[in-house]
PDB file of C-alpha atoms and ligand atoms in Angstrom:
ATOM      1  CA  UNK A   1     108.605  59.816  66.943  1.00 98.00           C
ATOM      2  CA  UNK A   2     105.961  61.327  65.398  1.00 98.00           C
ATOM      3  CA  UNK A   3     104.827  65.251  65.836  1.00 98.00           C
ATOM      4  CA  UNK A   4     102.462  67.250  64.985  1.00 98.00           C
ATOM      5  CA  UNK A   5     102.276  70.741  66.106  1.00 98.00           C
ATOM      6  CA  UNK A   6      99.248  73.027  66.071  1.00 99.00           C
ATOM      7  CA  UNK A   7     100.047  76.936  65.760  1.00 99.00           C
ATOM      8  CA  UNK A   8      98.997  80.151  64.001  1.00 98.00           C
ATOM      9  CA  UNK A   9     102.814  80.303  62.838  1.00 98.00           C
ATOM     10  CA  UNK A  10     103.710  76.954  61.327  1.00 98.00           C
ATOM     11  CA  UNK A  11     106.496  78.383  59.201  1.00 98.00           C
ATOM     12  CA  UNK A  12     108.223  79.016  62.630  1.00 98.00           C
ATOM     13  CA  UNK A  13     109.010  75.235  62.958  1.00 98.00           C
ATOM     14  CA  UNK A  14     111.793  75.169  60.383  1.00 98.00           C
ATOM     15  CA  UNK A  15     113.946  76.171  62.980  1.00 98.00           C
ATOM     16  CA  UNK A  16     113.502  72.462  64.247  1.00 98.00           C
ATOM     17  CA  UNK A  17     112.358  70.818  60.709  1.00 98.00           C
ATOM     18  CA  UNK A  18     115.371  71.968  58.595  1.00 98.00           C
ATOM     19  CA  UNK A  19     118.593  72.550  61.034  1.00 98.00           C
ATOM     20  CA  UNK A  20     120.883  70.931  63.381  1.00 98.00           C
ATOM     21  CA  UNK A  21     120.516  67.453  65.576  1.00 98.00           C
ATOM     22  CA  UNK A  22     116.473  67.942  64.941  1.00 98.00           C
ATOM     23  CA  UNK A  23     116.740  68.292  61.317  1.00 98.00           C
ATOM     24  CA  UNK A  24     118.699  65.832  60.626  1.00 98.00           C
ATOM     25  CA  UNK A  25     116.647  63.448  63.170  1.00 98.00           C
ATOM     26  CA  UNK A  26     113.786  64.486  60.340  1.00 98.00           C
ATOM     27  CA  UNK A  27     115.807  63.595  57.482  1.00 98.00           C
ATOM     28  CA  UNK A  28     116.796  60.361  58.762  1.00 98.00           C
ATOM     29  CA  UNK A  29     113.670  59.446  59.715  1.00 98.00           C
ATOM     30  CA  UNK A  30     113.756  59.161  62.987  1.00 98.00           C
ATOM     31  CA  UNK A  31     111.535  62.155  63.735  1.00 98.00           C
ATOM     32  CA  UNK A  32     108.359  63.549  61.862  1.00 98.00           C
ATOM     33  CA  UNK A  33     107.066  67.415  62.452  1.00 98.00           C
ATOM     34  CA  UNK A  34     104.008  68.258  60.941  1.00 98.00           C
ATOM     35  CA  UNK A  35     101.910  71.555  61.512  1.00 98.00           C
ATOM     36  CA  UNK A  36      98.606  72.196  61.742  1.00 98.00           C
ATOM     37  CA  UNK A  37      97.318  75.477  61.598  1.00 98.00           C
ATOM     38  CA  UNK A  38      93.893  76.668  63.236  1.00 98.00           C
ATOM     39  CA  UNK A  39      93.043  79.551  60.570  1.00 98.00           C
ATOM     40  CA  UNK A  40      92.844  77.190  58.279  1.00 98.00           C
ATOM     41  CA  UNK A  41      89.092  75.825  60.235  1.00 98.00           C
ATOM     42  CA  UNK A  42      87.560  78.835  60.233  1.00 98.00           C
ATOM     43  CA  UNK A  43      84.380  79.833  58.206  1.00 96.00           C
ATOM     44  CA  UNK A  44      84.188  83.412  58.543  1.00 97.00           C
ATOM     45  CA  UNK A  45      85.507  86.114  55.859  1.00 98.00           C
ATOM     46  CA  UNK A  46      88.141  87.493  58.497  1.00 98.00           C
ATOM     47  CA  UNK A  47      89.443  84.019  59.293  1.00 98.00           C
ATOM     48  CA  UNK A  48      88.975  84.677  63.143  1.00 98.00           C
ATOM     49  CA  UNK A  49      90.381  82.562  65.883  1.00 98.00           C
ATOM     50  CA  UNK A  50      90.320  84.619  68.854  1.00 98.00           C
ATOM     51  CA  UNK A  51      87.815  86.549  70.432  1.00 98.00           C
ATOM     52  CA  UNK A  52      87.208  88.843  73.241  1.00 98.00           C
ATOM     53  CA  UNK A  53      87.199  87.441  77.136  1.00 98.00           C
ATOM     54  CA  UNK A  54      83.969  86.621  79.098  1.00 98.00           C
ATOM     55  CA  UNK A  55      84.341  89.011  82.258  1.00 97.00           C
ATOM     56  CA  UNK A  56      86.348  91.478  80.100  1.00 97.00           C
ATOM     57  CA  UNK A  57      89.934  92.108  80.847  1.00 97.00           C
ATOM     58  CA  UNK A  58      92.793  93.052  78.429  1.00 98.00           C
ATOM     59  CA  UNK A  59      93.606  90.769  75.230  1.00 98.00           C
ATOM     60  CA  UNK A  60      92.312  87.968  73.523  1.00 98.00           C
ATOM     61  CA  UNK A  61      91.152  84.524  74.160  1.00 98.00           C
ATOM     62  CA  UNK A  62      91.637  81.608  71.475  1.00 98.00           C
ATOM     63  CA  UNK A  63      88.394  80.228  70.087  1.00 98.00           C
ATOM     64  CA  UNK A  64      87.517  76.507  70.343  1.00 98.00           C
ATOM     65  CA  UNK A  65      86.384  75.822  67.222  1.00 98.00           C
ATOM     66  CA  UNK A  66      89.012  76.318  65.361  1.00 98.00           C
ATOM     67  CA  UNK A  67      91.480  74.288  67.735  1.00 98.00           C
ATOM     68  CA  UNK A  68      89.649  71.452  68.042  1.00 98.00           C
ATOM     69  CA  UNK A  69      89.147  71.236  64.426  1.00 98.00           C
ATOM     70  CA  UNK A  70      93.049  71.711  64.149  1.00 98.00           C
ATOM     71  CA  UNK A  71      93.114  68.951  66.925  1.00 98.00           C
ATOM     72  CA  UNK A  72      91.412  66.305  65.518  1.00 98.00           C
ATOM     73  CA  UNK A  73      93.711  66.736  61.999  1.00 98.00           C
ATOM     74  CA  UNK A  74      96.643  66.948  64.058  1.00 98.00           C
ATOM     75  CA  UNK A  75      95.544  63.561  65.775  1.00 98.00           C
ATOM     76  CA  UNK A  76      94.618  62.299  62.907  1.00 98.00           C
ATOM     77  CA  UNK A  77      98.418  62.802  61.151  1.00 98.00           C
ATOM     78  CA  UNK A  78     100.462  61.104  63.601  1.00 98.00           C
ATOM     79  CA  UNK A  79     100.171  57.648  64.935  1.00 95.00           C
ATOM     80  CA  UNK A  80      97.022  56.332  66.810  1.00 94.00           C
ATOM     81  CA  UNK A  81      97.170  56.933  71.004  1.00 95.00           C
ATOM     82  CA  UNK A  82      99.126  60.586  70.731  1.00 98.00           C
ATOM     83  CA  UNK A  83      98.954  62.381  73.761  1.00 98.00           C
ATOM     84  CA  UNK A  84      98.112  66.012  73.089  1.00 98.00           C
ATOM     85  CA  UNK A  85     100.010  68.208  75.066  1.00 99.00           C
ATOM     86  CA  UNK A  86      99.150  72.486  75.742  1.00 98.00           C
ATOM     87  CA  UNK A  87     102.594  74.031  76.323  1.00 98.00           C
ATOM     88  CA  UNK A  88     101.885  77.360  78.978  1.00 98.00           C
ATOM     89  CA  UNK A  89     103.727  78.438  82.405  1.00 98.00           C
ATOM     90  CA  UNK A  90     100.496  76.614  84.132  1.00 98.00           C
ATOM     91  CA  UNK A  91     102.453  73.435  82.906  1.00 98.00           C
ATOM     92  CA  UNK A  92     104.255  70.686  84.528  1.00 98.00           C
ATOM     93  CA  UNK A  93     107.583  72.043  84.944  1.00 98.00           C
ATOM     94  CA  UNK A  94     110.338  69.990  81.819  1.00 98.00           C
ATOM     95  CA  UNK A  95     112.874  68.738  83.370  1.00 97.00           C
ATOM     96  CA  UNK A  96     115.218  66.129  81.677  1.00 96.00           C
ATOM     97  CA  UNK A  97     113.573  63.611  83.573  1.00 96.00           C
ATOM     98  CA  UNK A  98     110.201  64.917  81.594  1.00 98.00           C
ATOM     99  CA  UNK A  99     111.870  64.840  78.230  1.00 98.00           C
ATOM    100  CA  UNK A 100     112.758  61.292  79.191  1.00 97.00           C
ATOM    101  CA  UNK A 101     109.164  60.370  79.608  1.00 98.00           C
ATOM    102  CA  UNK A 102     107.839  62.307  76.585  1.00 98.00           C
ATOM    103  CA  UNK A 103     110.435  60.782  74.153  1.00 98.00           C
ATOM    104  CA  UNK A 104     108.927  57.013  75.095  1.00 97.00           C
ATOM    105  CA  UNK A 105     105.554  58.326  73.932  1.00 97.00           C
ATOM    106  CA  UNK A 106     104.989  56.640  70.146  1.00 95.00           C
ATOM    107  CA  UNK A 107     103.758  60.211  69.217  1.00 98.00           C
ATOM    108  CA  UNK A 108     102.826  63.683  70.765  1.00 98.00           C
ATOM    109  CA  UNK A 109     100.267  66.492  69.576  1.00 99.00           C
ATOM    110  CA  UNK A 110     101.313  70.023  70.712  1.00 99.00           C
ATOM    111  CA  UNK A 111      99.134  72.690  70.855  1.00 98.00           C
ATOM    112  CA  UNK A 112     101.437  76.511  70.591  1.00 98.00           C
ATOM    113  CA  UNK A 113      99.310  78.875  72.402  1.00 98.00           C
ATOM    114  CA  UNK A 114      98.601  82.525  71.643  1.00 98.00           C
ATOM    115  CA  UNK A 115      97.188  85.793  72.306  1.00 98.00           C
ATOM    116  CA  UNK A 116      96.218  85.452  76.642  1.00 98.00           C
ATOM    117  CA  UNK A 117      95.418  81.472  76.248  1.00 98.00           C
ATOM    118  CA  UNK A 118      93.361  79.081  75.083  1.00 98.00           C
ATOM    119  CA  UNK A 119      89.310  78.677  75.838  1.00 98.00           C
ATOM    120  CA  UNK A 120      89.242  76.522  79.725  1.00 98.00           C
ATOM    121  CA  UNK A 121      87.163  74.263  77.643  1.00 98.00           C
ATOM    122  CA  UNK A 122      88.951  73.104  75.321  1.00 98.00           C
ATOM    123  CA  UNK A 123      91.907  72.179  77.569  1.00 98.00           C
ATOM    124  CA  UNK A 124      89.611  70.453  79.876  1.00 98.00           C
ATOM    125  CA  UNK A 125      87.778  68.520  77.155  1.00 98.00           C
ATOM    126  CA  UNK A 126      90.989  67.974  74.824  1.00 98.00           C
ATOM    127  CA  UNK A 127      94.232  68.745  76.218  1.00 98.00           C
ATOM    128  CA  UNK A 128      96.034  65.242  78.075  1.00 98.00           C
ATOM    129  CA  UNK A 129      98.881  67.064  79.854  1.00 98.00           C
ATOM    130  CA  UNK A 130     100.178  70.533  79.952  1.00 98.00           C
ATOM    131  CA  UNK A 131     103.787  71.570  80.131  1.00 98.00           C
ATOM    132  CA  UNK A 132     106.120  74.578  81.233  1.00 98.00           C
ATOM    133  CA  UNK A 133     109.293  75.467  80.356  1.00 98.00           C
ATOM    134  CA  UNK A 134     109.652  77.891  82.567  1.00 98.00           C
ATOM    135  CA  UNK A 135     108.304  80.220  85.327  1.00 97.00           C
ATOM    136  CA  UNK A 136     108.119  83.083  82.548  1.00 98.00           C
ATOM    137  CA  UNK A 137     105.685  84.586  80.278  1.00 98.00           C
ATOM    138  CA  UNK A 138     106.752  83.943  76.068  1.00 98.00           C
ATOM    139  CA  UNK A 139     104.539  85.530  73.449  1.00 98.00           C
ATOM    140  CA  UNK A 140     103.027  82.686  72.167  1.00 98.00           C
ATOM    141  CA  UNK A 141     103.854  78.247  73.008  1.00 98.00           C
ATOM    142  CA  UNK A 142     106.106  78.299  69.383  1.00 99.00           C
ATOM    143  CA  UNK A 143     109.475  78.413  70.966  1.00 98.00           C
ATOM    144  CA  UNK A 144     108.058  76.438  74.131  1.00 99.00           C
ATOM    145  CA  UNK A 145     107.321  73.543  71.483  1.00 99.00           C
ATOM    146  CA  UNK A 146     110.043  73.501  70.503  1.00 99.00           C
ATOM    147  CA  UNK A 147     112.406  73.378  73.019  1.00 98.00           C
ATOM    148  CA  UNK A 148     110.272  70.336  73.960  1.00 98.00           C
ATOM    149  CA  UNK A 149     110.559  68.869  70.584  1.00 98.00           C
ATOM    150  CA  UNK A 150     115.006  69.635  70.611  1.00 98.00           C
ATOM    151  CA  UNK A 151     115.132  68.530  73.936  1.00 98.00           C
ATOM    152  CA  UNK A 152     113.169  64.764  73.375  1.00 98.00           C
ATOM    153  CA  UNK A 153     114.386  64.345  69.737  1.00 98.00           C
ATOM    154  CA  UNK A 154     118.357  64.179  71.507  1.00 97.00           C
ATOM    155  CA  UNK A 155     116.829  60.979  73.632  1.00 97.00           C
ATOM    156  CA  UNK A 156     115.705  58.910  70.351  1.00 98.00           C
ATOM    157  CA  UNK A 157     117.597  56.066  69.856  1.00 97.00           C
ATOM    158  CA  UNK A 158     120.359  57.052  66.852  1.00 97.00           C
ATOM    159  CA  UNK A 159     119.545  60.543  66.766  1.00 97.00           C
ATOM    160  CA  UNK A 160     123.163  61.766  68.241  1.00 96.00           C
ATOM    161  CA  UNK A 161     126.041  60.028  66.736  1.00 76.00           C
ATOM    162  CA  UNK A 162     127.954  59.280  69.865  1.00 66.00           C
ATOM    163  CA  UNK A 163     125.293  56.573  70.904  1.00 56.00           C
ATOM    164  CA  UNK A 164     126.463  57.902  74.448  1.00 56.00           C
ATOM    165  CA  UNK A 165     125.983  61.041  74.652  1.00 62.00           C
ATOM    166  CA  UNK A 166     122.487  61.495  75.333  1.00 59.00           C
ATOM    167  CA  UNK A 167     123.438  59.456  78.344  1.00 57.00           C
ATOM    168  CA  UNK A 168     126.209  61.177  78.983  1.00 59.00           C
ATOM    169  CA  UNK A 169     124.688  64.520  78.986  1.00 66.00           C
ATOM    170  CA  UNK A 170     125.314  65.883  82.864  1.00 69.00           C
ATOM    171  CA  UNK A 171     122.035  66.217  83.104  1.00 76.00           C
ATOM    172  CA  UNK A 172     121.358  63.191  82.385  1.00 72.00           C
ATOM    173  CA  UNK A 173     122.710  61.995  86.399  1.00 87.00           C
ATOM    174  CA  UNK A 174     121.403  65.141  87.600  1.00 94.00           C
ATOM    175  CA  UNK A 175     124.424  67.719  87.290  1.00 97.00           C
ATOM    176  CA  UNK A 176     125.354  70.345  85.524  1.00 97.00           C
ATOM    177  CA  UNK A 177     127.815  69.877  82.168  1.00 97.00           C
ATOM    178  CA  UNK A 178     131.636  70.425  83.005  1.00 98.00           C
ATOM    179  CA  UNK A 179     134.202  72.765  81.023  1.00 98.00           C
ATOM    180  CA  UNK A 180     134.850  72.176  77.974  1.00 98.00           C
ATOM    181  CA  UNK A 181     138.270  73.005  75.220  1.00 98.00           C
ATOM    182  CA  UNK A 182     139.482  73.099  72.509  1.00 98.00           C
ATOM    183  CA  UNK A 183     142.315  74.028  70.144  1.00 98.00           C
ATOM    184  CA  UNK A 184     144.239  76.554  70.325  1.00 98.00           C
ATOM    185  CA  UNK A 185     145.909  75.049  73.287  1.00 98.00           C
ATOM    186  CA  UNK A 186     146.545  78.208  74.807  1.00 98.00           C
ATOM    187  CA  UNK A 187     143.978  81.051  74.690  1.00 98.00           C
ATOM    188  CA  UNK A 188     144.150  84.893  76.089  1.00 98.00           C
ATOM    189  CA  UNK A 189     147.422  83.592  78.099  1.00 98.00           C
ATOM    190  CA  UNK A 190     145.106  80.272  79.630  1.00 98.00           C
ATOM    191  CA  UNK A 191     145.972  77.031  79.151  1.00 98.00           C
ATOM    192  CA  UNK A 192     143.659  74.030  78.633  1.00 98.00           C
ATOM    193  CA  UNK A 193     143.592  72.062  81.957  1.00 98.00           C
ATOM    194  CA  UNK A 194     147.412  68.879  81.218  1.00 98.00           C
ATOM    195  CA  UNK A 195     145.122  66.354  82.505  1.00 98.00           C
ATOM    196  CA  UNK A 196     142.770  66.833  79.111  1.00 98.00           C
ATOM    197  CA  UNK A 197     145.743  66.398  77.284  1.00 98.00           C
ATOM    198  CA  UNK A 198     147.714  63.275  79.052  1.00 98.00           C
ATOM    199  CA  UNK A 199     145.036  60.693  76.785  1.00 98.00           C
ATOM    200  CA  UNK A 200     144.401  59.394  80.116  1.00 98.00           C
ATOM    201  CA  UNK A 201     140.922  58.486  79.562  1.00 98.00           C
ATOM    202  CA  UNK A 202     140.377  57.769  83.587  1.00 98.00           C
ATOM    203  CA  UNK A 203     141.693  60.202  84.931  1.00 98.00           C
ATOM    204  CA  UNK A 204     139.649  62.422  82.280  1.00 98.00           C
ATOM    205  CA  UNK A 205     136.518  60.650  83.406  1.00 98.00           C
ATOM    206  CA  UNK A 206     137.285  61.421  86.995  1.00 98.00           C
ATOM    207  CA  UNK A 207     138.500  65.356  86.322  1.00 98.00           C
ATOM    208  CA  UNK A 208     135.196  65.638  83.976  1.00 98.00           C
ATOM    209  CA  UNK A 209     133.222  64.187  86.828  1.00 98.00           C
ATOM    210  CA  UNK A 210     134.398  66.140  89.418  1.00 98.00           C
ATOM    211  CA  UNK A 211     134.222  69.584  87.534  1.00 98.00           C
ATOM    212  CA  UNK A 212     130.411  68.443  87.075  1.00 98.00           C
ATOM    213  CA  UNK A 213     129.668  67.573  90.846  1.00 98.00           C
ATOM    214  CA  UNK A 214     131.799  71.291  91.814  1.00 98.00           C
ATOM    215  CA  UNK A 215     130.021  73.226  89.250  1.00 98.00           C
ATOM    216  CA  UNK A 216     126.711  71.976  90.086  1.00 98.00           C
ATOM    217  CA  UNK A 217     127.581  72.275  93.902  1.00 98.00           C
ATOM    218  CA  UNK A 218     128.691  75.971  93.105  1.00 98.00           C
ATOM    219  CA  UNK A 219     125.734  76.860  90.939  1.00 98.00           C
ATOM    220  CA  UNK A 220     123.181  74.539  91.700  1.00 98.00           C
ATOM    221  CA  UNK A 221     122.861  73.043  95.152  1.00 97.00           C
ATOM    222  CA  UNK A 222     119.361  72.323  94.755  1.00 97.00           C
ATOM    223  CA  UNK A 223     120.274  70.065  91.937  1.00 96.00           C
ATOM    224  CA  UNK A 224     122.429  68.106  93.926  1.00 96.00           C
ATOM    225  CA  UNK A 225     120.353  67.449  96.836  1.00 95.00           C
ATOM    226  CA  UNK A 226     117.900  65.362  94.089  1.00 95.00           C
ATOM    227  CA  UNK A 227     121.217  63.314  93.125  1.00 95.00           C
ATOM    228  CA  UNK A 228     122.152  60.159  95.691  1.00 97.00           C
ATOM    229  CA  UNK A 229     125.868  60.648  95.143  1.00 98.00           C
ATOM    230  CA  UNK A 230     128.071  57.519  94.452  1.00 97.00           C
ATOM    231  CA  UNK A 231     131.015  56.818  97.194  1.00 98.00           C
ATOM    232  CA  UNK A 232     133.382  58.203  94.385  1.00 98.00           C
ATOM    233  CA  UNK A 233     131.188  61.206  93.605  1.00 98.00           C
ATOM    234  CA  UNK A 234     131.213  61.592  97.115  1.00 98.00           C
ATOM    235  CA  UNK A 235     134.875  61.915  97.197  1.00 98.00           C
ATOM    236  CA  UNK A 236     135.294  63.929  93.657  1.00 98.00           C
ATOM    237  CA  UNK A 237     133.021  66.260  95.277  1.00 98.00           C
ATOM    238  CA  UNK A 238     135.301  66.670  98.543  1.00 98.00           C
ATOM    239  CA  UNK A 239     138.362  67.222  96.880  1.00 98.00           C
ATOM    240  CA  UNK A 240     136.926  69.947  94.672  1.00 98.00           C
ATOM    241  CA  UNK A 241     135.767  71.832  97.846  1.00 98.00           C
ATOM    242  CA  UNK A 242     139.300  70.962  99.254  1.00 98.00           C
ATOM    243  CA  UNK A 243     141.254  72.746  96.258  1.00 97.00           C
ATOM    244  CA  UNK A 244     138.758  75.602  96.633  1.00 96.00           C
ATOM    245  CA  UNK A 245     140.210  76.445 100.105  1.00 88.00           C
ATOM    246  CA  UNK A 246     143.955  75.972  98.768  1.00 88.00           C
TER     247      UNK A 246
HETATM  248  N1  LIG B 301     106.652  79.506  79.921  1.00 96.97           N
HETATM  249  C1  LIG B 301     106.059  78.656  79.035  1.00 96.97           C
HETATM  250  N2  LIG B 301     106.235  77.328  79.026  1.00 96.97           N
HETATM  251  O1  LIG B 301     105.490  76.835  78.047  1.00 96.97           O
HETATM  252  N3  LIG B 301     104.824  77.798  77.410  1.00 96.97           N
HETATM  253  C2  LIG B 301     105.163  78.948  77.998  1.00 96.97           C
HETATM  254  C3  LIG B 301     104.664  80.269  77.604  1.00 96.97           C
HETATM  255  O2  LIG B 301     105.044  81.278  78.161  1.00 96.97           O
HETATM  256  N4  LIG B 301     103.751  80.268  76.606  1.00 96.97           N
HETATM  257  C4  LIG B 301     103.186  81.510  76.137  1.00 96.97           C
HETATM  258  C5  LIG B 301     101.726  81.610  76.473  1.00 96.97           C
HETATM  259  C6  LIG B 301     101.180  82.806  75.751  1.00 96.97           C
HETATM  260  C7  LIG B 301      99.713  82.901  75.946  1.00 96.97           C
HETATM  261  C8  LIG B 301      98.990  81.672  75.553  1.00 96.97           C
HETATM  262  C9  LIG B 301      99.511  80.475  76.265  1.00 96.97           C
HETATM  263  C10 LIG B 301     100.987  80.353  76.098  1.00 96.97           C
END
């Protein structure tokens, strides 16, 4: 999968570059991240990108020149057909689902936001979808890209060693993760759940399971009511809200 970001703060993306799952997704080839910054096409002395909002009003507005300059080099570095995405809270919520869908895309353009937006013109005459990660207000799309960017790279094929746990991931069926342990066996005067130890893998499946469908019927009913429950979720499910009442 190949990325390339445009932002006023390309040095932020070594968070996703150089550590963890994404960084080694980079070194392995599997993932590119390139950056593409919009100060870089301007032609004035002070370098300016933003400007001041038609109708007035608080803040600053990005300027169009410079992004779709940045745009079309951005385009340009990854491979042919990328779909150029503006990350904002006017977005299409992510959702696994989403990062399902953008991690079959052969390559993605994502354009980081600042100051109170971006020009209406230049999302209407270059932007192909635009994405939220949440109903909240962030300084600047940065950190928005990339959770995008963590989230999809974990769906490329040999990115996470365990070849099933992308699929594995709860929220992969639609529920939330269950608990999870390690040593020391006992902690604080709690034990880990015996069944974790017994090494019976099926009946660790089927406890792991039904923590997942509780938890998510606890925390999350509106999660659940997306999910078309199997007949042995169904009954997981029951028997967790049994042993609640016991
Ligand atoms: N929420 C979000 N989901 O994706 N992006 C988000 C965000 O809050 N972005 C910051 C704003 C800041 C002003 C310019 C446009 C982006």
């Amino acid at each position: 999968m190949e990325i390339s970001v445009v932002s006023l703060f390309p040095e932020m993306f070594a968070a996703v570059r150089d550590y963890g799952v994404t960084g080694r997704a980079v070194q392995n080839g599997l993932l590119s991240i390139q950056c593409c910054n919009p100060r870089d096409f301007t032609t004035d002395r002070h370098q300016t990108v933003d400007d001041r909002p038609y109708g007035g009003g608080p803040g600053m507005v990005m300027k169009t020149e410079p992004l779709q300059q940045a745009i079309a080099v951005a385009k340009a570095s990854v491979a042919p057909g990328a779909t150029v995405i503006y990350l904002s809270p006017q977005g299409r919520q992510l959702t696994q689902a989403g990062l399902a869908e953008l991690a079959a895309k052969p390559s993605l353009v994502l354009l980081a936001g600042r100051y109170e937006g971006v020009d209406e013109r230049l999302i209407d005459s270059e932007i192909d979808e635009e994405w939220s990660i949440g109903d909240y207000v962030l300084s600047g799309g940065e950190l928005a890209a990339m959770v995008m960017i963590d989230g999809l790279s974990r769906l490329l094929p040999g990115v996470l060693g365990h070849h099933l746990s992308a699929e594995q991931d709860s929220f992969a069926e639609g529920l939330l993760d269950c608990p999870h342990y390690t040593r020391p066996e006992h902690f604080r005067g709690m034990a880990v759940p015996g069944v974790l130890l017994s090494g019976n893998h099926e009946a660790i499946r089927r406890w792991r399971l039904k923590q997942s469908l509780g938890r998510t019927w606890l925390r999350r009913r509106d999660l659940l009511e997306q999910v078309e429950l199997s007949d042995e979720q169904n009954k997981l499910l029951a028997e967790f809200i049994r042993e609640l009442d016991d």
